[in-house]
Amino acid sequence: MSILGTRVVRTEDPGFLTTGAVYTDDVVDERLAGACHVFFVRSPIAHARITAVDTSAAREAPGVIAVFTGADLADLAPLRPPMPDLVDGRMAQPLLARDVVRYVGEPVAVVVTEDPYQGEDAAELVSADYDPLPAVVDMTAAADDPPALLFPEAGTNVTATFGDAAALQPGLFDGCEVVVSRTIVNQRVAPAPMETRAAAAAWGDDGRLTAWIPNQGAQGTKGALAAMLALDPSSLRIITPDVGGAFGAKFGADPEHAVVCWVARQLGRPARWSETRTENMVAMTHGRAQLQTITIGGWRDGTVTAYRLEILQDSGAYPRFGAFLPALTILMAPGPYAIGRAEAVARSVVTNTTPVGAYRGAGRPEATAAVERAIDLFAAEIGRDPAEVRRKNLLPRFTEPHRTAFGAVYDSGDYVTALDAALDAAGYASLREEQARRRDAGDVTQLGIGLASYVEITGGGAESGAPRENATVEVHPDGSATILTGTSPHGQGHATVWAMLASEELGIPVDRITVKWGDTDLIPEGGGTGGSRSLQQGGVAVQQASRELLDVARERAAAMLEANPADLVFEPERSAFEVAGDPDAAVPLATLAAEERLVVRTVFIAPGATFPFGTHVAVVDVDTETGKVVLRRVITVDDAGTVINPLLAEGQRHGGIAQGAAQAFLEEVIYDADGNPLTATFADYPFLSATEVPSFELADMATPTSYNPLGVKGIGEAGTIGATPAVQNAIIDALAHLGVRHIDMPASPQRVWQALQDVPAGKDA
Amino acid sequence: MIPAPFEYQAAESARHALDLLARHGDDAKVLAGGHSLLPMMKLRLAVPSVVIDIGRVAELAGIRADGDDLVIGATTCHADVAASGLVRSQTPLLAYAAAQVGDPQIRHRGTIGGSLAHADPAADLPMALVALGGFMEIAGPGGQRTVSADDFFAGFFETSLEPDELLTAVRVPRRPGPDWGYQKFVRRANDWAIVGVAAAGGRIALANMGPVPLRATAAEEALAGGASAADAAALAAEGTEPAEDIHADRAYRQHLARVLTRRALEHQTG
Amino acid sequence: MRIELTVNGARRSDEVEPRLLLVHYLRERCGLRAANVGCDTTSCGACTVLVNGRSVKSCTMLAVQAAGQEITTAEGLAAGGEMHPVQEAFRQQHGLQCGFCTPGMVMAATGLLAENPHPTETEVREGLEGNFCRCTGYHNIVRAVLAAAETMSA
């Protein structure tokens, strides 16, 4: 009986549920004994010159060991933007601000105390003088008419461009019977994992640094820290404790992590830091933040013939991975549709706001949200059912790789089947009937039905480098096994699924297989976890390593049994090699590890990225008097290839759907005109609770990919990609009969109400 | 995230609490459930040098009937008010309001006295007390006094309590039956109201439409003059100048006040 | 000042400063680190424990307020090596992913079921409105609580 495809409960859970997982702030280790505590002083102003930082009062406060400012860190390198070929490398963030602060929350000084409570007391006594500069908050102004340049030496606030705006064809929409254009917002959101950032650092007598940091890949964190601290990578060891969620915002390292490590070296004692939620909301990278001009054209029969996407990406004050994300948005711009003529361009600009990084989906939700809004605008303009317009324009089923005009090679796709399955599961026809009934009756609460068909790219994101991953599998003489993986789970359940994959090959029970990750001394190489790469690269590597281990074991078994290796059969049920036809002539796998270690390390190299796809249907109630939206149902088809553990795959879909839906009608990071954040706590930022979402309805579809033996693609981000536009489209659909054509996200009650007020005035043009 | 340092005094009786208040005056804050005070202290918006804990003073807790009224001790937690058979049957609007505060954990600790003394104009209990025409029973060095809900809320997070006074109990009229309405407009379940309305017995109270819970007097007068719920509600925002924030601008708040008042007058909860 | 209280059935006596939050007392002084700090506005519930059987956000309670009370944490739910039915249900239903919200969620659910042993799905969702989760979308958490309710009433 194959274990693959079965609902195996997680091996991680008993510990997580009883004593709790061990997050960085929980780590108890003799190397951290006597640690001092680090607390950051942060800029209260969005853009200013720092004229003085007075730490004298803070130094006298109870328990204060030291206070450091930017001047003390002059030897350290700044945090440089990624992709230096694409993003202006001069726009680098000093580890502590020196002459200029560029966002509210930027670290300016650091207070080190004996006891954690004393840090906040002392930080209040650090007195910095700021000479205000004009705050650049609006991204359009930042690009085209800036009140100030964040980096005068760059001569512009534009940090990157993608595509060639001069090459956009003025005649792209010639011949279209209908053309619709609109500028829409894909708003800034906060990843807000439940665990904020943290670090614990200790320097050994051997001069090596050991740092415990929650991250999405210890190897990437090591590289980032080595660069900032000007260290030879061999002198750093990164240990990844349990991580309380990441969603793209815990890749690599942030300035604060480097400062904590530096403090530990400077003071000659271990140092620890744990961020408050308010700090996290302003100093962990944000997500999304694109302004999109979508133009779509075609014929009245529903055929889309042309599409253009122009993107302005807000990078925040210092370009991080977010500055690069428009490249992925452009790559996926046409989505699953066969659009004859399509083009896309983007610019990334810096503003006096929190830097923008990756956030679940990282550039692809933005692409899907844009084209799905465009499809619905087009459908509304020609008066056709949005489901029919999608069906008409989706690429027909293909099994051989399909290259798009944007250079993406979709490995396999069956988009119409996914659409039909989702509509069927939703009971689409009945929903439209109910909607019609409520419209005729003029009900206060109207029903909205929204769709989103998507294709997305997984396992090929540039953040994880070339599509490859390593795995080491070892069988021990006692019959247990250990797996070393280069992935870095933070809730995805790799400990269970990698064990399942090895168990399938080796016949060792899942609960006798230990999976390890996130220690750079143990596993020097690895691509981490992000971009939904882990199963299709890391998991496949585990399967590959297990098979290669059996090849090694076979030779040993043959020698031991004095048989021809070709005459041996491996029986997973017994976890033993047998001579074919003679079950008594057998040797257990574990025995073959008794004299010599039985261990194999392998690297799986994927042929390329894979492209999961699906359709989401959202059903909402909209109170036309108050504007309040209630999410009633979300029905999804998410095809990410073969499903190895349905229980875990469903969990990934649920979580993504909730986050995606939340962007559509709840979440938004808001700044005032001076760059002051207005949503910097969980009381102000509308993080959703269980009462705001229903139970979700997941339909199954699995089209294997030919790119790996398991046939798997990546499922982790599908939910955010499909749910956001489905819910947004549903809200607008609820009010379409009243003349509403668009509502920007989040569709807050105020925005919904305002859209209804604007219709009679003809403002919704 | 952490309060500034303070001196802690646990009061053993109401008298003891008053003695401590007399001694420390403006430097002290009273702690009951701590779910209005501690969040402020953790954000260092409140930095008392002395905290007087009345959470264990038995005489300040409890619910009893007293003639036409119910009397609820100041340190009675919201969960107990919401679950009380007496309150649910005799003044169901109050039980309902208490059940709307925050979330279950908050309701297990937050108290009616603490919430009223905190005087957040967006909160449930201040609005409910104004709608019910309730009274605050206050003890001070000069003895006891009673202040109506209409007079108790003096300004934004301000009450008419003197620094040396203690809110000891809340008195609400019995108002049994289904003729009341309560509307709390939120984006998420445990948010404060963007706008709230509570209506009972011809009184209409508004939350988050001004620095204190307001009476929708124009609407009340119309109602008293025989207007329908809809017609009266159309006047709900008269004379209000609600603040603008990330949730709502002025026009939208006033619109919500009208819509929610109509629904409350139609005895709807939501 | 000195406080005496009971934590997971064991009596304790500790010297604490008045501003020590109960959550930090439990984590640092008692070594019970399952309860986590996830926010600073009493919003997220990751710190939820039971105080005299009722769910409370331990970040918004001073250790000194807990004097004389009985505190139960997630570590105290499991008895004799066996998980509590609520914990077991969370595992079976995959009601946790990264696990950070989980101990608080489990304690809130345990408190909920003590007050309402047969909740509807809506009552479960409303009962957990003070506990945030970023990973699961709440779907399996709700299933876990409903499953636990069934097990516990059987």
XYZ file of C-alpha atoms in Angstrom, chain B:
270
model
C 4.939 46.533 24.818
C 5.880 46.720 28.493
C 4.465 49.208 30.995
C 6.822 51.699 32.567
C 7.706 50.782 36.154
C 5.090 51.492 38.820
C 4.271 50.835 42.459
C 1.514 48.291 43.015
C -1.019 48.401 45.834
C -3.704 45.776 46.270
C -6.793 47.287 47.884
C -8.482 45.086 50.474
C -11.738 46.998 50.558
C -13.454 49.929 48.888
C -12.528 52.069 51.891
C -8.899 51.028 51.524
C -8.997 51.860 47.826
C -10.300 55.327 48.632
C -7.552 55.858 51.181
C -4.971 54.910 48.590
C -6.543 57.210 46.031
C -6.583 60.041 48.525
C -2.912 59.495 49.155
C -1.772 59.195 45.546
C -4.353 61.229 43.633
C -3.252 62.096 40.116
C -0.303 59.715 40.198
C -2.525 56.686 40.588
C -4.769 54.641 38.350
C -7.311 52.079 39.473
C -6.922 48.553 38.109
C -9.870 46.173 37.993
C -9.760 43.698 35.090
C -6.995 45.686 33.481
C -8.343 45.387 29.965
C -8.730 49.108 29.472
C -5.794 50.235 31.612
C -3.120 47.654 30.827
C -3.328 48.035 27.024
C -2.807 51.788 27.543
C 0.071 51.185 29.910
C 1.712 48.686 27.573
C 1.729 51.284 24.810
C 2.895 53.831 27.426
C -0.079 56.059 26.710
C -0.754 55.833 30.446
C 2.177 55.984 32.855
C 0.783 55.987 36.400
C 3.378 55.768 39.133
C 0.929 53.893 41.356
C -1.579 51.220 40.384
C -4.349 50.423 42.858
C -5.768 46.964 42.251
C -9.416 46.629 43.282
C -9.799 43.298 41.475
C -10.069 41.324 44.699
C -12.479 43.590 46.575
C -15.504 41.343 46.972
C -17.938 44.117 47.874
C -17.356 45.735 44.471
C -18.550 42.702 42.486
C -21.926 41.142 42.066
C -25.325 41.724 40.477
C -28.528 42.316 42.413
C -32.015 43.593 41.932
C -33.025 46.765 43.777
C -36.613 47.800 43.186
C -37.007 48.994 39.615
C -33.290 48.776 39.024
C -30.473 46.329 38.716
C -27.277 47.208 40.551
C -24.050 45.795 39.187
C -20.804 46.022 41.100
C -18.062 47.872 39.246
C -15.668 44.934 39.142
C -18.203 42.550 37.631
C -16.693 41.238 34.417
C -18.459 41.492 31.062
C -18.817 37.719 30.788
C -20.720 37.611 34.071
C -22.995 40.482 33.064
C -23.666 38.817 29.711
C -24.408 35.439 31.294
C -26.414 36.704 34.252
C -29.949 35.337 34.202
C -31.096 38.411 36.054
C -29.616 40.851 33.548
C -30.686 38.818 30.541
C -34.281 38.732 31.667
C -34.565 42.152 33.241
C -32.361 44.392 31.094
C -31.442 42.326 28.030
C -29.900 45.292 26.213
C -27.183 45.432 28.863
C -26.496 41.700 28.686
C -26.264 41.962 24.924
C -23.923 44.956 25.092
C -21.623 43.171 27.532
C -21.498 40.191 25.176
C -20.258 42.435 22.358
C -17.170 43.706 24.137
C -13.972 42.462 22.499
C -13.683 38.710 22.564
C -14.271 35.930 25.128
C -10.882 36.327 26.804
C -11.361 40.063 27.155
C -14.837 39.535 28.562
C -13.467 37.176 31.204
C -11.364 39.978 32.660
C -12.693 43.351 31.541
C -15.163 44.895 33.975
C -18.203 47.108 33.605
C -16.731 49.713 35.937
C -13.386 49.683 34.197
C -14.965 50.095 30.791
C -17.190 52.974 31.919
C -14.381 54.763 33.732
C -12.213 54.406 30.633
C -14.936 56.218 28.671
C -14.013 55.239 25.154
C -16.779 56.809 23.046
C -16.571 53.875 20.621
C -17.101 51.258 23.323
C -20.199 49.212 24.033
C -20.907 49.834 27.709
C -20.875 53.646 27.679
C -23.344 53.668 24.778
C -25.513 51.055 26.480
C -25.645 52.986 29.750
C -26.661 56.152 27.943
C -29.361 54.298 26.027
C -30.691 52.793 29.251
C -30.528 56.018 31.197
C -28.376 54.366 33.819
C -26.520 55.829 36.783
C -23.005 55.600 38.169
C -22.575 55.145 41.890
C -19.432 56.867 43.019
C -17.655 56.816 46.345
C -15.279 59.538 47.433
C -13.807 61.165 50.505
C -17.003 63.182 50.885
C -19.270 60.152 50.706
C -21.455 58.668 47.965
C -22.883 60.392 44.939
C -24.829 59.275 41.917
C -24.304 60.610 38.407
C -26.490 59.880 35.400
C -24.883 58.325 32.354
C -25.817 61.470 30.420
C -23.674 63.538 32.794
C -20.932 61.032 33.536
C -19.046 61.178 30.241
C -17.312 64.516 30.185
C -15.077 64.327 27.130
C -12.853 62.127 25.030
C -11.764 59.336 27.441
C -12.813 61.621 30.301
C -15.411 61.182 33.006
C -16.622 63.323 35.864
C -14.765 61.122 38.361
C -12.375 63.076 40.534
C -8.886 61.599 41.012
C -9.808 60.597 44.570
C -13.102 58.920 43.641
C -14.020 55.363 42.842
C -16.834 54.080 40.629
C -18.366 51.412 42.875
C -21.472 50.277 41.022
C -23.700 50.820 38.023
C -27.456 51.161 38.352
C -29.679 50.454 35.352
C -33.472 50.469 35.131
C -35.130 47.138 34.562
C -36.250 47.129 30.959
C -37.451 43.631 30.170
C -38.962 42.604 26.871
C -37.845 42.691 23.276
C -38.366 46.384 22.541
C -34.786 47.405 22.201
C -32.195 47.411 19.458
C -28.427 47.336 19.283
C -26.251 47.894 16.250
C -22.466 47.714 16.287
C -20.904 48.328 12.906
C -17.480 46.702 12.663
C -15.188 45.325 10.013
C -13.918 42.520 12.234
C -15.638 40.782 15.082
C -13.535 42.103 17.935
C -13.145 45.700 16.706
C -14.540 48.759 18.397
C -17.621 50.120 16.662
C -17.019 52.330 13.640
C -20.471 53.579 14.592
C -22.766 52.050 17.208
C -26.397 52.626 18.086
C -28.401 51.408 21.074
C -32.086 52.217 21.387
C -34.588 51.489 24.152
C -37.613 53.214 25.627
C -37.428 56.231 23.365
C -33.753 56.842 24.053
C -31.170 56.511 21.281
C -27.460 56.468 22.078
C -24.677 56.714 19.517
C -21.141 55.382 19.834
C -18.150 56.865 18.011
C -20.093 59.844 16.690
C -18.357 62.291 18.997
C -16.007 62.512 21.951
C -18.624 60.969 24.239
C -21.578 58.644 23.644
C -24.238 60.941 22.227
C -27.990 61.043 22.402
C -29.637 61.326 19.003
C -31.988 63.957 20.380
C -33.549 65.066 17.090
C -34.429 61.482 16.313
C -35.739 60.929 19.844
C -37.983 63.978 19.579
C -39.340 62.866 16.231
C -40.042 59.467 17.683
C -41.778 60.978 20.673
C -43.862 63.003 18.231
C -45.079 59.828 16.529
C -42.637 59.565 13.628
C -41.904 56.149 12.148
C -38.594 54.449 12.819
C -37.393 55.355 9.333
C -38.385 59.010 9.590
C -36.928 59.389 13.065
C -33.722 57.665 12.043
C -33.230 60.110 9.201
C -32.462 62.685 11.901
C -30.021 60.496 13.835
C -26.916 62.399 12.785
C -28.274 65.878 13.399
C -25.843 68.004 15.326
C -23.059 65.431 15.182
C -19.540 66.158 13.998
C -17.956 62.744 14.024
C -14.214 62.351 13.683
C -12.638 61.097 10.500
C -10.217 58.179 10.579
C -9.000 55.254 8.508
C -12.357 53.536 8.842
C -14.759 56.283 7.933
C -15.032 59.910 6.941
C -17.651 62.238 8.353
C -20.327 61.778 5.703
C -20.101 58.009 5.879
C -20.282 57.965 9.682
C -23.349 60.141 9.616
C -24.900 57.897 6.980
C -24.167 54.838 9.123
C -25.715 56.542 12.127
C -28.957 56.979 10.194
C -29.028 53.441 8.835
C -28.109 51.798 12.119
C -30.562 53.914 14.090
C -33.355 52.780 11.850
C -32.350 49.179 12.339
C -32.041 49.627 16.110
C -35.454 51.283 16.274
C -36.806 48.271 14.432
C -35.420 46.229 17.364
C -32.737 44.572 15.353
C -29.412 43.469 16.812
C -26.347 43.132 14.674
